[in-house]
Structures are given as structure tokens and as C-alpha cells.
Coordinates of C-alpha atoms in Angstrom, one line a residue:
M1 CA 67.5 -55.4 11.3
A2 CA 67.1 -57.8 8.3
G3 CA 64.0 -57.6 6.2
R4 CA 62.4 -55.9 3.3
G5 CA 62.7 -52.2 2.5
W6 CA 65.7 -49.9 2.7
G7 CA 66.2 -50.3 -1.0
G8 CA 67.0 -54.0 -0.5
S9 CA 70.0 -53.2 1.7
P10 CA 68.9 -53.2 5.4
P11 CA 71.1 -51.1 7.8
V12 CA 73.7 -53.0 9.7
D13 CA 72.5 -51.6 13.1
E14 CA 70.4 -48.9 14.6
A15 CA 73.1 -46.3 14.3
D16 CA 73.3 -47.0 10.6
A17 CA 69.5 -46.7 10.3
R18 CA 69.5 -43.4 12.0
R19 CA 72.3 -42.1 9.9
R20 CA 70.5 -43.1 6.7
I21 CA 67.3 -41.5 7.8
V22 CA 69.1 -38.2 8.7
L23 CA 70.9 -38.2 5.3
A24 CA 67.7 -38.8 3.4
T25 CA 65.8 -36.1 5.3
A26 CA 68.7 -33.6 4.7
E27 CA 68.6 -34.3 1.0
W28 CA 64.8 -33.7 0.8
V29 CA 65.1 -30.5 2.9
R30 CA 67.6 -29.2 0.4
R31 CA 65.3 -30.1 -2.5
L32 CA 61.9 -29.2 -1.2
G33 CA 62.5 -27.1 1.9
A34 CA 61.4 -28.1 5.4
P35 CA 57.6 -27.5 5.1
A36 CA 57.4 -30.0 2.2
T37 CA 59.6 -32.6 3.8
T38 CA 57.3 -35.1 5.6
M39 CA 57.9 -38.4 7.3
Q40 CA 56.1 -40.1 4.4
V41 CA 58.4 -38.5 1.8
V42 CA 61.5 -39.7 3.6
A43 CA 60.0 -43.1 4.2
D44 CA 59.2 -43.5 0.5
E45 CA 62.7 -42.4 -0.4
L46 CA 64.2 -45.1 1.9
G47 CA 61.6 -47.8 1.0
I48 CA 60.4 -48.2 4.5
T49 CA 57.1 -47.5 6.3
R50 CA 56.2 -44.5 8.4
R51 CA 55.9 -47.0 11.3
T52 CA 59.6 -47.7 10.9
M53 CA 60.4 -44.0 10.8
Y54 CA 58.5 -43.4 14.0
R55 CA 60.6 -46.1 15.7
Y56 CA 63.6 -43.9 15.3
H57 CA 62.0 -40.4 15.3
P58 CA 58.5 -40.2 16.9
T59 CA 57.8 -36.7 15.5
V60 CA 59.0 -34.7 12.5
E61 CA 60.3 -32.1 15.0
D62 CA 62.6 -34.8 16.5
L63 CA 63.7 -35.8 13.0
F64 CA 64.5 -32.2 12.0
A65 CA 66.3 -31.7 15.3
A66 CA 68.6 -34.6 14.4
V67 CA 69.2 -33.2 11.0
G68 CA 70.0 -29.8 12.4
R69 CA 72.4 -31.3 15.0
A70 CA 74.2 -33.2 12.2
A71 CA 74.5 -30.0 10.2
L72 CA 75.8 -28.2 13.2
L73 CA 78.7 -30.6 13.5
D74 CA 79.8 -29.7 10.0
F75 CA 79.3 -26.0 10.8
R76 CA 81.9 -26.3 13.5
T77 CA 84.6 -26.7 10.9
R78 CA 83.4 -23.6 9.0
V79 CA 83.4 -21.5 12.2
D80 CA 86.9 -22.7 13.0
E81 CA 88.1 -21.7 9.6
A82 CA 86.4 -18.3 9.9
T83 CA 88.1 -17.5 13.2
A84 CA 91.5 -19.2 12.6
G85 CA 94.3 -17.2 14.2
I86 CA 92.2 -15.1 16.5
R87 CA 93.7 -14.9 19.9
D88 CA 91.7 -12.1 21.4
A89 CA 88.6 -13.0 23.5
V90 CA 86.4 -10.2 22.3
T91 CA 87.3 -10.6 18.6
L92 CA 86.8 -14.4 18.9
V93 CA 83.3 -14.1 20.4
V94 CA 82.2 -11.2 18.0
E95 CA 83.5 -12.9 14.8
S96 CA 82.0 -16.3 15.8
L97 CA 78.6 -14.8 16.6
A98 CA 78.6 -12.5 13.5
F99 CA 79.5 -15.5 11.3
A100 CA 76.6 -17.5 12.6
I101 CA 74.1 -14.6 12.3
E102 CA 75.0 -14.1 8.7
V103 CA 75.3 -17.7 7.6
V104 CA 72.7 -19.8 9.4
P105 CA 69.6 -18.1 8.1
E106 CA 70.8 -18.9 4.5
E107 CA 71.5 -22.6 5.3
P108 CA 68.4 -24.7 5.1
L109 CA 69.8 -27.6 7.3
L110 CA 71.2 -25.3 10.0
H111 CA 68.0 -23.3 9.9
L112 CA 66.1 -26.4 11.1
L113 CA 67.7 -25.7 14.5
V114 CA 65.9 -22.4 14.8
D115 CA 62.7 -22.5 12.8
V116 CA 60.5 -25.2 11.3
G117 CA 57.3 -23.5 12.4
R118 CA 58.1 -24.2 16.0
P119 CA 60.3 -21.4 17.3
D120 CA 59.4 -22.2 20.9
L121 CA 60.8 -25.7 20.5
Y122 CA 64.0 -24.7 18.7
G123 CA 64.5 -21.7 20.9
A124 CA 64.6 -24.0 23.9
Q125 CA 66.8 -26.5 22.0
M126 CA 69.3 -23.8 21.1
V127 CA 70.1 -23.2 24.8
S128 CA 69.9 -26.8 25.9
P129 CA 73.0 -28.2 27.8
D130 CA 74.0 -30.3 24.8
I131 CA 74.1 -27.4 22.4
V132 CA 75.8 -25.1 24.9
A133 CA 78.5 -27.7 25.5
L134 CA 78.9 -28.3 21.8
C135 CA 79.3 -24.6 21.1
R136 CA 81.7 -24.1 24.0
E137 CA 83.9 -26.9 22.7
A138 CA 83.7 -25.8 19.1
V139 CA 84.0 -22.0 19.4
L140 CA 85.8 -21.1 22.7
E141 CA 87.8 -23.8 24.4
G142 CA 91.3 -24.4 23.3
R143 CA 91.5 -21.1 21.4
L144 CA 93.0 -19.0 24.1
D145 CA 93.7 -18.9 27.9
W146 CA 90.3 -18.2 29.3
A147 CA 91.5 -18.8 32.9
V148 CA 93.5 -15.5 32.6
L149 CA 90.2 -13.7 32.1
G150 CA 88.6 -15.4 35.1
Y151 CA 86.6 -18.0 33.1
D152 CA 86.1 -21.6 34.3
R153 CA 83.8 -24.0 32.4
A154 CA 80.6 -22.8 34.1
A155 CA 81.5 -19.2 33.1
L156 CA 82.2 -20.2 29.5
D157 CA 78.8 -21.9 29.4
E158 CA 77.2 -18.7 30.6
L159 CA 79.0 -16.8 27.8
V160 CA 77.9 -19.3 25.2
T161 CA 74.3 -19.0 26.4
V162 CA 74.4 -15.3 26.0
M163 CA 75.8 -15.7 22.5
L164 CA 73.1 -18.2 21.6
R165 CA 70.3 -16.0 23.0
M166 CA 71.6 -13.0 21.0
F167 CA 71.9 -15.2 17.9
H168 CA 68.3 -16.4 18.4
S169 CA 67.1 -12.8 18.7
F170 CA 68.9 -11.7 15.5
V171 CA 67.4 -14.6 13.6
F172 CA 63.8 -14.2 14.8
V173 CA 63.7 -10.4 15.2
P174 CA 66.2 -9.1 12.7
P175 CA 67.1 -5.4 13.1
D176 CA 65.6 -2.9 10.7
P177 CA 67.6 -1.8 8.9
P178 CA 69.6 -5.1 8.8
L179 CA 73.1 -5.2 10.3
R180 CA 75.7 -7.0 8.2
G181 CA 79.4 -7.0 7.8
D182 CA 81.4 -4.4 9.7
A183 CA 78.3 -2.7 11.1
L184 CA 77.1 -5.9 12.7
R185 CA 80.6 -6.6 14.2
E186 CA 80.9 -3.1 15.5
W187 CA 77.4 -3.4 17.2
L188 CA 78.3 -6.7 18.8
R189 CA 81.7 -5.5 20.0
R190 CA 80.2 -2.3 21.5
W191 CA 77.7 -4.3 23.7
L192 CA 79.6 -7.6 24.3
A193 CA 83.2 -6.4 24.9
P194 CA 82.5 -4.8 28.4
A195 CA 80.7 -8.0 29.6
I196 CA 83.4 -10.4 28.2
L197 CA 86.2 -8.5 29.8
A198 CA 84.5 -7.8 33.1
R199 CA 84.9 -11.4 34.2
G200 CA 88.6 -10.9 34.8
Q201 CA 88.4 -7.4 36.3
A202 CA 88.5 -6.7 40.0
P203 CA 85.1 -6.0 41.6
A204 CA 84.3 -2.5 42.7
A205 CA 85.2 -1.6 46.2
G206 CA 82.7 -3.2 48.7
V207 CA 81.1 -5.3 46.0
P208 CA 81.8 -9.0 46.3
R209 CA 82.7 -11.0 43.2
S210 CA 80.0 -13.3 42.0
P211 CA 80.8 -17.0 42.5

């Protein structure tokens, strides 16, 4: 890893190099916005070549995805603070989802997860197994006894996937007029509560429970 560039202070290993690239990209996204943040801009900031950049991130989409994932890790703490003390499954899901719908579009780094001119790419990423697992761990697990409601890990992943798809829809096709605050939460509760609670209810007579 020794050599010129990196402002005269080469990274100690590849993990350090990736961290510094992500931090530099995040700073330029905050300053310029995603469309104006290029591989060349970040390379110049770090004193390295684009060839070195491509070694770690072969495309700008891959680079932005890494920045978005890093921002999501920080976002976990904010979601936890917003839902602290909630012990009701419906309220936990509704408040977590509403918080994300209201906050993410205003956060440039988090918005990299859902739109940098490639909604197809980021729509797929948002329901990838890694993101689903991260959201399950951050938002749902350990907050209440999901087993009482009939949820195992696979069922929680399904619930998170529904939440992510609904979030994606609100971001890309926002309702007109917009839903915010109490109105948003009432809408989410009206349509999500029956589905959330149905997992732990007995099936109708003659209808087998889904595995």
C-alpha cells in the first residue's frame, strides 16, 4: 500500500483505503450533490488516480452504494432513538417506516440508497438480503417478543421486505397531496396493522396456515 498519493499518507491496509474513499465521497456529496460528485473529483481530493479508485469501486454506482450503506449504519441509531420505548408491534413498524419516509429523502447520503439516476439499481439493492437483514436487526429484533405473534426470522424478513417496498414506493411515487405526520402514520396503521397482526391469528376454518 506504500507509494505516492493519498496526501502523502498511504492507507495502512485495504480497509483503511476503502474507508477513506467513502468518507471523501460522502463529503463531496454533501458539498456538491450526487450528480456533481464524480470518480475524478474524489480521486483528486485524495491525491490518487482514477485507476486506484476503480481498484476499490469499479463504478460510481458501486461507490455510491458503499456511501449509502455507511450512512444507513448511522441511520440505525436515529431510528432506535425515534422508536425508543415502543413495545407494540404495529406502532413499532408504523413509526419506523414513517420516520424513514420523512427523513431519508432529505438526507443526501441516505438518498444515495434510493436514487442517483438509477432507481432500478437502488430499488433492487433496497430489498437485497443484506439490507433486509440489516433492517431486521436494526428495527425489529430485540425490541419485543415477535414469537408470540407467530414470527420467526423468515417471517420477519418478509415483514421488512414489505416495509422496504412501501418505503420505496413513497419515495419514488409520493402521494398527492403528500402524507406527513399523523396523517402518514394513520394511513400506514390502517393498511399495515391487519397484516402485521394476522401472523399470530388462527387461520380460518378449513384454511391451512401458510408455512
